[in-house]
Amino acid sequence: MKQAVLYVCHGSRIRQACDEAVSFIRRVQTHIEADIQEICFLELAEPSIEEGFAACVRKGAEKIAVVPLLLLTAAHAKEDIPKEVAEAASLFPHVEVTYGKPIGVHEKLAESVLKRVTEQGNPGPGSLIVIVGRGSSDPDVARDLKEISLLVKDRAGGSEVDIAFVTAAKPSLDDMLDRVSGMNDKRIFLVPYLLFTGLVMREVMRKALSVQHPDLTVCRYLGYDSGVEEVFTERVQEAVSNRNGAFDFIYEGKTHASIND
């Protein structure tokens, strides 16, 4: 049976962000054993999930592993992408579908965060590292980013480590910046926990520039470094191998095979 992988990127109005996503996936594809590999976007860019799924089928795919290129698990991974995949899969009931996990919590992501910090200087007991996420009303996002912050703290040489969110979750970046503005004795590193550049990154920069602090640095966004690439490659391989049916695609309590029942 021909195996396909359908990579689902978020999409962005900023062309550079989409180009970065495609470039990253092209690197990952060299590590994946699959007959067919296609790239699509959830929104704001083309091809769509439906178009990407159909392209896999046209090329002869009988099994498709759909893998979201997302840092954390939230509504896009739990609801938006599965809904689109279910609609696409309903047109091809003969195709087996598996669904991979977002990148999630992993020690290599903590190492990637610290790499961004050390590009700007050496953290230590007099430093505060703030990992800045996009934010979501889904509590799993705050929980996962907190877990990552604890992994960073274990490796940070005595630095304090905290988290903040640009939108929809607490603590907010605004509140965090208000707090650090009075910490003139500390070196502050803001690490945007983002895969690509875009509007959220611009917002982080805008807010940071408004803060009066003698030693506040905005690090590069997490980006697609080697650690991120290695973990995402694992996520793809998991969805393809689908050991014990752990990645069978289930939508609203139904497997793909029963969607049209």
PDB file of C-alpha atoms in Angstrom:
ATOM      1  CA  MET A   1       0.000   0.000   0.000  1.00  0.00           C
ATOM      2  CA  LYS A   2       1.307   3.435  -0.896  1.00  0.00           C
ATOM      3  CA  GLN A   3       1.995   5.555   2.178  1.00  0.00           C
ATOM      4  CA  ALA A   4       1.626   9.338   2.077  1.00  0.00           C
ATOM      5  CA  VAL A   5       2.427  12.036   4.605  1.00  0.00           C
ATOM      6  CA  LEU A   6       0.371  15.228   4.586  1.00  0.00           C
ATOM      7  CA  TYR A   7       2.094  18.008   6.521  1.00  0.00           C
ATOM      8  CA  VAL A   8      -0.313  20.665   7.808  1.00  0.00           C
ATOM      9  CA  CYS A   9       1.174  24.111   8.459  1.00  0.00           C
ATOM     10  CA  HIS A  10      -0.801  26.871  10.152  1.00  0.00           C
ATOM     11  CA  GLY A  11      -0.414  29.467   7.412  1.00  0.00           C
ATOM     12  CA  SER A  12       0.215  33.206   7.620  1.00  0.00           C
ATOM     13  CA  ARG A  13      -0.520  36.435   5.801  1.00  0.00           C
ATOM     14  CA  ILE A  14       3.237  37.016   5.823  1.00  0.00           C
ATOM     15  CA  ARG A  15       4.898  35.199   2.938  1.00  0.00           C
ATOM     16  CA  GLN A  16       8.188  34.752   4.798  1.00  0.00           C
ATOM     17  CA  ALA A  17       6.443  32.728   7.500  1.00  0.00           C
ATOM     18  CA  CYS A  18       4.950  30.317   4.950  1.00  0.00           C
ATOM     19  CA  ASP A  19       8.286  30.045   3.145  1.00  0.00           C
ATOM     20  CA  GLU A  20      10.032  29.200   6.427  1.00  0.00           C
ATOM     21  CA  ALA A  21       7.499  26.447   7.123  1.00  0.00           C
ATOM     22  CA  VAL A  22       7.922  24.892   3.680  1.00  0.00           C
ATOM     23  CA  SER A  23      11.718  25.084   3.898  1.00  0.00           C
ATOM     24  CA  PHE A  24      11.655  23.343   7.278  1.00  0.00           C
ATOM     25  CA  ILE A  25       9.402  20.546   6.037  1.00  0.00           C
ATOM     26  CA  ARG A  26      11.601  20.016   2.990  1.00  0.00           C
ATOM     27  CA  ARG A  27      14.447  19.213   5.392  1.00  0.00           C
ATOM     28  CA  VAL A  28      12.281  16.841   7.428  1.00  0.00           C
ATOM     29  CA  GLN A  29      11.120  15.016   4.299  1.00  0.00           C
ATOM     30  CA  THR A  30      14.637  13.743   3.666  1.00  0.00           C
ATOM     31  CA  HIS A  31      14.379  11.705   6.888  1.00  0.00           C
ATOM     32  CA  ILE A  32      10.930  10.198   6.184  1.00  0.00           C
ATOM     33  CA  GLU A  33      10.291   6.960   4.327  1.00  0.00           C
ATOM     34  CA  ALA A  34       7.035   7.523   2.470  1.00  0.00           C
ATOM     35  CA  ASP A  35       5.980   7.144  -1.154  1.00  0.00           C
ATOM     36  CA  ILE A  36       4.220  10.519  -1.237  1.00  0.00           C
ATOM     37  CA  GLN A  37       4.795  13.685   0.792  1.00  0.00           C
ATOM     38  CA  GLU A  38       2.612  16.779   0.431  1.00  0.00           C
ATOM     39  CA  ILE A  39       2.445  20.139   2.236  1.00  0.00           C
ATOM     40  CA  CYS A  40      -0.744  22.089   2.938  1.00  0.00           C
ATOM     41  CA  PHE A  41      -2.052  24.894   5.167  1.00  0.00           C
ATOM     42  CA  LEU A  42      -4.899  25.219   7.638  1.00  0.00           C
ATOM     43  CA  GLU A  43      -5.600  28.839   6.679  1.00  0.00           C
ATOM     44  CA  LEU A  44      -4.256  31.994   5.046  1.00  0.00           C
ATOM     45  CA  ALA A  45      -2.238  30.097   2.413  1.00  0.00           C
ATOM     46  CA  GLU A  46      -2.602  27.408  -0.232  1.00  0.00           C
ATOM     47  CA  PRO A  47      -2.978  24.537  -0.856  1.00  0.00           C
ATOM     48  CA  SER A  48      -5.729  23.806   1.654  1.00  0.00           C
ATOM     49  CA  ILE A  49      -5.995  20.586   3.650  1.00  0.00           C
ATOM     50  CA  GLU A  50      -8.652  19.313   1.247  1.00  0.00           C
ATOM     51  CA  GLU A  51      -6.409  20.061  -1.723  1.00  0.00           C
ATOM     52  CA  GLY A  52      -3.390  18.460  -0.074  1.00  0.00           C
ATOM     53  CA  PHE A  53      -5.358  15.332   0.830  1.00  0.00           C
ATOM     54  CA  ALA A  54      -6.707  15.026  -2.715  1.00  0.00           C
ATOM     55  CA  ALA A  55      -3.194  15.447  -4.136  1.00  0.00           C
ATOM     56  CA  CYS A  56      -2.021  12.477  -2.062  1.00  0.00           C
ATOM     57  CA  VAL A  57      -4.893  10.351  -3.366  1.00  0.00           C
ATOM     58  CA  ARG A  58      -4.237  11.373  -6.990  1.00  0.00           C
ATOM     59  CA  LYS A  59      -0.679  10.127  -6.574  1.00  0.00           C
ATOM     60  CA  GLY A  60      -1.969   6.739  -5.434  1.00  0.00           C
ATOM     61  CA  ALA A  61      -1.960   7.044  -1.650  1.00  0.00           C
ATOM     62  CA  GLU A  62      -3.852   4.292   0.152  1.00  0.00           C
ATOM     63  CA  LYS A  63      -2.644   5.384   3.607  1.00  0.00           C
ATOM     64  CA  ILE A  64      -2.206   9.017   4.648  1.00  0.00           C
ATOM     65  CA  ALA A  65      -0.487  10.185   7.840  1.00  0.00           C
ATOM     66  CA  VAL A  66      -1.646  13.726   8.580  1.00  0.00           C
ATOM     67  CA  VAL A  67       0.821  15.583  10.818  1.00  0.00           C
ATOM     68  CA  PRO A  68       0.230  19.126  12.161  1.00  0.00           C
ATOM     69  CA  LEU A  69       3.260  21.401  12.292  1.00  0.00           C
ATOM     70  CA  LEU A  70       2.341  23.025  15.602  1.00  0.00           C
ATOM     71  CA  LEU A  71       4.397  23.624  18.736  1.00  0.00           C
ATOM     72  CA  LEU A  72       1.658  22.991  21.293  1.00  0.00           C
ATOM     73  CA  THR A  73      -1.669  21.176  21.493  1.00  0.00           C
ATOM     74  CA  ALA A  74      -4.668  23.509  21.331  1.00  0.00           C
ATOM     75  CA  ALA A  75      -7.835  24.093  19.300  1.00  0.00           C
ATOM     76  CA  HIS A  76      -6.084  23.911  15.927  1.00  0.00           C
ATOM     77  CA  ALA A  77      -4.726  20.436  16.705  1.00  0.00           C
ATOM     78  CA  LYS A  78      -7.805  19.182  18.562  1.00  0.00           C
ATOM     79  CA  GLU A  79     -10.629  20.663  16.503  1.00  0.00           C
ATOM     80  CA  ASP A  80      -9.845  22.761  13.437  1.00  0.00           C
ATOM     81  CA  ILE A  81      -7.446  20.443  11.611  1.00  0.00           C
ATOM     82  CA  PRO A  82      -9.363  17.219  12.449  1.00  0.00           C
ATOM     83  CA  LYS A  83     -12.571  18.780  11.116  1.00  0.00           C
ATOM     84  CA  GLU A  84     -10.900  19.655   7.817  1.00  0.00           C
ATOM     85  CA  VAL A  85      -9.272  16.228   7.596  1.00  0.00           C
ATOM     86  CA  ALA A  86     -12.597  14.486   8.263  1.00  0.00           C
ATOM     87  CA  GLU A  87     -14.274  16.422   5.473  1.00  0.00           C
ATOM     88  CA  ALA A  88     -11.470  15.610   3.054  1.00  0.00           C
ATOM     89  CA  ALA A  89     -11.306  11.948   4.088  1.00  0.00           C
ATOM     90  CA  SER A  90     -15.066  11.500   3.673  1.00  0.00           C
ATOM     91  CA  LEU A  91     -14.552  11.863  -0.090  1.00  0.00           C
ATOM     92  CA  PHE A  92     -12.103   8.946  -0.119  1.00  0.00           C
ATOM     93  CA  PRO A  93     -13.436   6.293   2.303  1.00  0.00           C
ATOM     94  CA  HIS A  94     -11.031   3.661   0.953  1.00  0.00           C
ATOM     95  CA  VAL A  95      -8.010   5.597   2.268  1.00  0.00           C
ATOM     96  CA  GLU A  96      -6.622   4.761   5.723  1.00  0.00           C
ATOM     97  CA  VAL A  97      -5.847   7.861   7.790  1.00  0.00           C
ATOM     98  CA  THR A  98      -3.625   8.388  10.814  1.00  0.00           C
ATOM     99  CA  TYR A  99      -3.219  11.660  12.687  1.00  0.00           C
ATOM    100  CA  GLY A 100      -0.006  12.765  14.356  1.00  0.00           C
ATOM    101  CA  LYS A 101       0.631  14.823  17.464  1.00  0.00           C
ATOM    102  CA  PRO A 102       1.954  18.394  17.604  1.00  0.00           C
ATOM    103  CA  ILE A 103       5.577  18.799  18.654  1.00  0.00           C
ATOM    104  CA  GLY A 104       4.586  19.180  22.317  1.00  0.00           C
ATOM    105  CA  VAL A 105       6.776  18.934  25.418  1.00  0.00           C
ATOM    106  CA  HIS A 106      10.257  17.560  24.824  1.00  0.00           C
ATOM    107  CA  GLU A 107      13.705  18.022  26.347  1.00  0.00           C
ATOM    108  CA  LYS A 108      15.105  19.034  22.970  1.00  0.00           C
ATOM    109  CA  LEU A 109      12.722  21.997  22.898  1.00  0.00           C
ATOM    110  CA  ALA A 110      14.150  23.180  26.212  1.00  0.00           C
ATOM    111  CA  GLU A 111      17.608  22.972  24.672  1.00  0.00           C
ATOM    112  CA  SER A 112      16.378  25.010  21.706  1.00  0.00           C
ATOM    113  CA  VAL A 113      15.087  27.722  24.054  1.00  0.00           C
ATOM    114  CA  LEU A 114      18.449  27.916  25.823  1.00  0.00           C
ATOM    115  CA  LYS A 115      20.227  28.069  22.488  1.00  0.00           C
ATOM    116  CA  ARG A 116      18.256  31.206  21.658  1.00  0.00           C
ATOM    117  CA  VAL A 117      19.252  32.716  25.009  1.00  0.00           C
ATOM    118  CA  THR A 118      22.955  31.909  24.773  1.00  0.00           C
ATOM    119  CA  GLU A 119      23.077  33.505  21.318  1.00  0.00           C
ATOM    120  CA  GLN A 120      22.514  36.773  23.196  1.00  0.00           C
ATOM    121  CA  GLY A 121      24.587  36.166  26.315  1.00  0.00           C
ATOM    122  CA  ASN A 122      25.274  33.821  29.193  1.00  0.00           C
ATOM    123  CA  PRO A 123      22.328  33.425  31.587  1.00  0.00           C
ATOM    124  CA  GLY A 124      23.022  32.915  35.256  1.00  0.00           C
ATOM    125  CA  PRO A 125      21.694  33.596  38.760  1.00  0.00           C
ATOM    126  CA  GLY A 126      21.125  37.262  37.898  1.00  0.00           C
ATOM    127  CA  SER A 127      18.981  36.511  34.842  1.00  0.00           C
ATOM    128  CA  LEU A 128      15.310  35.950  34.125  1.00  0.00           C
ATOM    129  CA  ILE A 129      14.291  33.971  31.052  1.00  0.00           C
ATOM    130  CA  VAL A 130      10.705  34.552  29.947  1.00  0.00           C
ATOM    131  CA  ILE A 131       9.316  32.095  27.398  1.00  0.00           C
ATOM    132  CA  VAL A 132       6.645  33.950  25.429  1.00  0.00           C
ATOM    133  CA  GLY A 133       3.895  31.877  23.831  1.00  0.00           C
ATOM    134  CA  ARG A 134       1.202  32.910  21.393  1.00  0.00           C
ATOM    135  CA  GLY A 135      -1.532  32.000  23.894  1.00  0.00           C
ATOM    136  CA  SER A 136      -4.819  30.111  23.820  1.00  0.00           C
ATOM    137  CA  SER A 137      -7.926  29.687  25.924  1.00  0.00           C
ATOM    138  CA  ASP A 138      -7.095  25.968  26.033  1.00  0.00           C
ATOM    139  CA  PRO A 139      -5.511  25.280  29.470  1.00  0.00           C
ATOM    140  CA  ASP A 140      -3.292  22.580  27.951  1.00  0.00           C
ATOM    141  CA  VAL A 141      -1.236  25.301  26.284  1.00  0.00           C
ATOM    142  CA  ALA A 142      -0.313  26.990  29.569  1.00  0.00           C
ATOM    143  CA  ARG A 143       0.322  23.606  31.177  1.00  0.00           C
ATOM    144  CA  ASP A 144       2.652  22.455  28.396  1.00  0.00           C
ATOM    145  CA  LEU A 145       4.595  25.721  28.254  1.00  0.00           C
ATOM    146  CA  LYS A 146       5.011  25.574  32.034  1.00  0.00           C
ATOM    147  CA  GLU A 147       6.431  22.065  31.714  1.00  0.00           C
ATOM    148  CA  ILE A 148       8.887  23.309  29.104  1.00  0.00           C
ATOM    149  CA  SER A 149       9.893  26.198  31.378  1.00  0.00           C
ATOM    150  CA  LEU A 150      10.736  23.706  34.130  1.00  0.00           C
ATOM    151  CA  LEU A 151      12.923  21.750  31.707  1.00  0.00           C
ATOM    152  CA  VAL A 152      14.664  25.002  30.774  1.00  0.00           C
ATOM    153  CA  LYS A 153      15.166  25.905  34.432  1.00  0.00           C
ATOM    154  CA  ASP A 154      16.937  22.592  35.053  1.00  0.00           C
ATOM    155  CA  ARG A 155      19.482  23.581  32.401  1.00  0.00           C
ATOM    156  CA  ALA A 156      19.687  27.335  32.933  1.00  0.00           C
ATOM    157  CA  GLY A 157      22.545  27.657  35.411  1.00  0.00           C
ATOM    158  CA  GLY A 158      20.525  29.232  38.186  1.00  0.00           C
ATOM    159  CA  SER A 159      18.494  31.634  36.050  1.00  0.00           C
ATOM    160  CA  GLU A 160      14.883  32.224  36.930  1.00  0.00           C
ATOM    161  CA  VAL A 161      12.498  30.996  34.221  1.00  0.00           C
ATOM    162  CA  ASP A 162       8.905  32.082  33.690  1.00  0.00           C
ATOM    163  CA  ILE A 163       6.270  32.124  30.960  1.00  0.00           C
ATOM    164  CA  ALA A 164       3.955  34.716  29.418  1.00  0.00           C
ATOM    165  CA  PHE A 165       1.429  34.851  26.603  1.00  0.00           C
ATOM    166  CA  VAL A 166       0.684  37.440  23.955  1.00  0.00           C
ATOM    167  CA  THR A 167      -3.036  36.704  24.050  1.00  0.00           C
ATOM    168  CA  ALA A 168      -5.827  34.647  25.640  1.00  0.00           C
ATOM    169  CA  ALA A 169      -3.861  33.187  28.566  1.00  0.00           C
ATOM    170  CA  LYS A 170      -2.218  34.228  31.799  1.00  0.00           C
ATOM    171  CA  PRO A 171       0.210  35.578  32.713  1.00  0.00           C
ATOM    172  CA  SER A 172      -0.083  38.060  29.868  1.00  0.00           C
ATOM    173  CA  LEU A 173       2.993  39.520  28.227  1.00  0.00           C
ATOM    174  CA  ASP A 174       1.779  42.987  29.264  1.00  0.00           C
ATOM    175  CA  ASP A 175       1.663  41.967  32.923  1.00  0.00           C
ATOM    176  CA  MET A 176       5.053  40.300  32.687  1.00  0.00           C
ATOM    177  CA  LEU A 177       6.642  43.374  31.122  1.00  0.00           C
ATOM    178  CA  ASP A 178       5.152  45.552  33.851  1.00  0.00           C
ATOM    179  CA  ARG A 179       6.746  43.221  36.383  1.00  0.00           C
ATOM    180  CA  VAL A 180      10.214  43.114  34.812  1.00  0.00           C
ATOM    181  CA  SER A 181      10.336  46.872  34.262  1.00  0.00           C
ATOM    182  CA  GLY A 182      11.182  47.186  37.962  1.00  0.00           C
ATOM    183  CA  MET A 183      13.889  44.513  37.904  1.00  0.00           C
ATOM    184  CA  ASN A 184      16.801  46.761  37.003  1.00  0.00           C
ATOM    185  CA  ASP A 185      19.227  44.429  38.761  1.00  0.00           C
ATOM    186  CA  LYS A 186      18.374  41.476  36.508  1.00  0.00           C
ATOM    187  CA  ARG A 187      19.207  40.646  32.930  1.00  0.00           C
ATOM    188  CA  ILE A 188      15.962  39.801  31.109  1.00  0.00           C
ATOM    189  CA  PHE A 189      15.748  37.450  28.115  1.00  0.00           C
ATOM    190  CA  LEU A 190      12.442  37.188  26.230  1.00  0.00           C
ATOM    191  CA  VAL A 191      12.289  34.040  24.087  1.00  0.00           C
ATOM    192  CA  PRO A 192       9.387  34.047  21.593  1.00  0.00           C
ATOM    193  CA  TYR A 193       8.105  30.458  21.589  1.00  0.00           C
ATOM    194  CA  LEU A 194       7.116  30.642  17.937  1.00  0.00           C
ATOM    195  CA  LEU A 195       7.981  28.495  14.957  1.00  0.00           C
ATOM    196  CA  PHE A 196       8.109  31.302  12.442  1.00  0.00           C
ATOM    197  CA  THR A 197       8.130  35.031  12.074  1.00  0.00           C
ATOM    198  CA  GLY A 198       4.831  36.856  11.672  1.00  0.00           C
ATOM    199  CA  LEU A 199       2.348  39.167  13.310  1.00  0.00           C
ATOM    200  CA  VAL A 200       2.780  37.668  16.793  1.00  0.00           C
ATOM    201  CA  MET A 201       6.543  38.122  16.632  1.00  0.00           C
ATOM    202  CA  ARG A 202       6.023  41.738  15.607  1.00  0.00           C
ATOM    203  CA  GLU A 203       3.717  42.229  18.574  1.00  0.00           C
ATOM    204  CA  VAL A 204       6.325  40.823  20.967  1.00  0.00           C
ATOM    205  CA  MET A 205       8.911  43.230  19.575  1.00  0.00           C
ATOM    206  CA  ARG A 206       6.552  46.198  19.764  1.00  0.00           C
ATOM    207  CA  LYS A 207       5.656  45.554  23.389  1.00  0.00           C
ATOM    208  CA  ALA A 208       9.251  44.885  24.427  1.00  0.00           C
ATOM    209  CA  LEU A 209      10.461  48.140  22.888  1.00  0.00           C
ATOM    210  CA  SER A 210       8.010  50.061  25.060  1.00  0.00           C
ATOM    211  CA  VAL A 211       9.647  48.819  28.286  1.00  0.00           C
ATOM    212  CA  GLN A 212      12.206  50.933  30.103  1.00  0.00           C
ATOM    213  CA  HIS A 213      14.802  48.425  31.263  1.00  0.00           C
ATOM    214  CA  PRO A 214      18.599  48.680  31.079  1.00  0.00           C
ATOM    215  CA  ASP A 215      19.167  45.062  30.040  1.00  0.00           C
ATOM    216  CA  LEU A 216      16.175  43.484  28.299  1.00  0.00           C
ATOM    217  CA  THR A 217      16.828  41.387  25.205  1.00  0.00           C
ATOM    218  CA  VAL A 218      14.357  39.841  22.766  1.00  0.00           C
ATOM    219  CA  CYS A 219      15.913  36.627  21.480  1.00  0.00           C
ATOM    220  CA  ARG A 220      15.274  35.115  18.095  1.00  0.00           C
ATOM    221  CA  TYR A 221      12.017  33.215  17.845  1.00  0.00           C
ATOM    222  CA  LEU A 222      12.385  29.489  18.397  1.00  0.00           C
ATOM    223  CA  GLY A 223      12.380  28.805  14.695  1.00  0.00           C
ATOM    224  CA  TYR A 224      13.185  25.598  12.958  1.00  0.00           C
ATOM    225  CA  ASP A 225      16.490  24.618  14.526  1.00  0.00           C
ATOM    226  CA  SER A 226      17.910  21.109  14.671  1.00  0.00           C
ATOM    227  CA  GLY A 227      16.148  20.214  17.940  1.00  0.00           C
ATOM    228  CA  VAL A 228      12.751  21.211  16.609  1.00  0.00           C
ATOM    229  CA  GLU A 229      13.479  19.323  13.395  1.00  0.00           C
ATOM    230  CA  GLU A 230      14.425  16.149  15.256  1.00  0.00           C
ATOM    231  CA  VAL A 231      11.305  16.160  17.433  1.00  0.00           C
ATOM    232  CA  PHE A 232       8.994  16.893  14.517  1.00  0.00           C
ATOM    233  CA  THR A 233      10.623  14.074  12.552  1.00  0.00           C
ATOM    234  CA  GLU A 234       9.780  11.744  15.457  1.00  0.00           C
ATOM    235  CA  ARG A 235       6.153  12.913  15.332  1.00  0.00           C
ATOM    236  CA  VAL A 236       5.939  12.111  11.630  1.00  0.00           C
ATOM    237  CA  GLN A 237       7.512   8.688  12.060  1.00  0.00           C
ATOM    238  CA  GLU A 238       5.084   7.881  14.890  1.00  0.00           C
ATOM    239  CA  ALA A 239       2.079   8.715  12.721  1.00  0.00           C
ATOM    240  CA  VAL A 240       3.407   6.653   9.818  1.00  0.00           C
ATOM    241  CA  SER A 241       4.291   3.543  11.851  1.00  0.00           C
ATOM    242  CA  ASN A 242       1.053   3.785  13.908  1.00  0.00           C
ATOM    243  CA  ARG A 243       2.041   1.102  16.370  1.00  0.00           C
ATOM    244  CA  ASN A 244      -0.938  -0.625  17.970  1.00  0.00           C
ATOM    245  CA  GLY A 245      -3.270   1.775  16.181  1.00  0.00           C
ATOM    246  CA  ALA A 246      -2.270   4.603  18.546  1.00  0.00           C
ATOM    247  CA  PHE A 247      -2.578   7.215  15.785  1.00  0.00           C
ATOM    248  CA  ASP A 248      -5.763   6.027  14.066  1.00  0.00           C
ATOM    249  CA  PHE A 249      -7.678   9.106  12.994  1.00  0.00           C
ATOM    250  CA  ILE A 250     -10.699   9.620  15.243  1.00  0.00           C
ATOM    251  CA  TYR A 251     -13.149  12.463  14.747  1.00  0.00           C
ATOM    252  CA  GLU A 252     -15.962  13.130  17.244  1.00  0.00           C
ATOM    253  CA  GLY A 253     -15.531   9.665  18.677  1.00  0.00           C
ATOM    254  CA  LYS A 254     -15.578   7.932  15.291  1.00  0.00           C
ATOM    255  CA  THR A 255     -12.740   6.368  13.395  1.00  0.00           C
ATOM    256  CA  HIS A 256     -12.242   7.446   9.792  1.00  0.00           C
ATOM    257  CA  ALA A 257     -13.744   4.177   8.590  1.00  0.00           C
ATOM    258  CA  SER A 258     -17.052   4.996  10.282  1.00  0.00           C
ATOM    259  CA  ILE A 259     -17.324   8.684   9.375  1.00  0.00           C
ATOM    260  CA  ASN A 260     -19.820   7.986   6.605  1.00  0.00           C
ATOM    261  CA  ASP A 261     -21.861   5.442   8.566  1.00  0.00           C
TER     262      ASP A 261
END
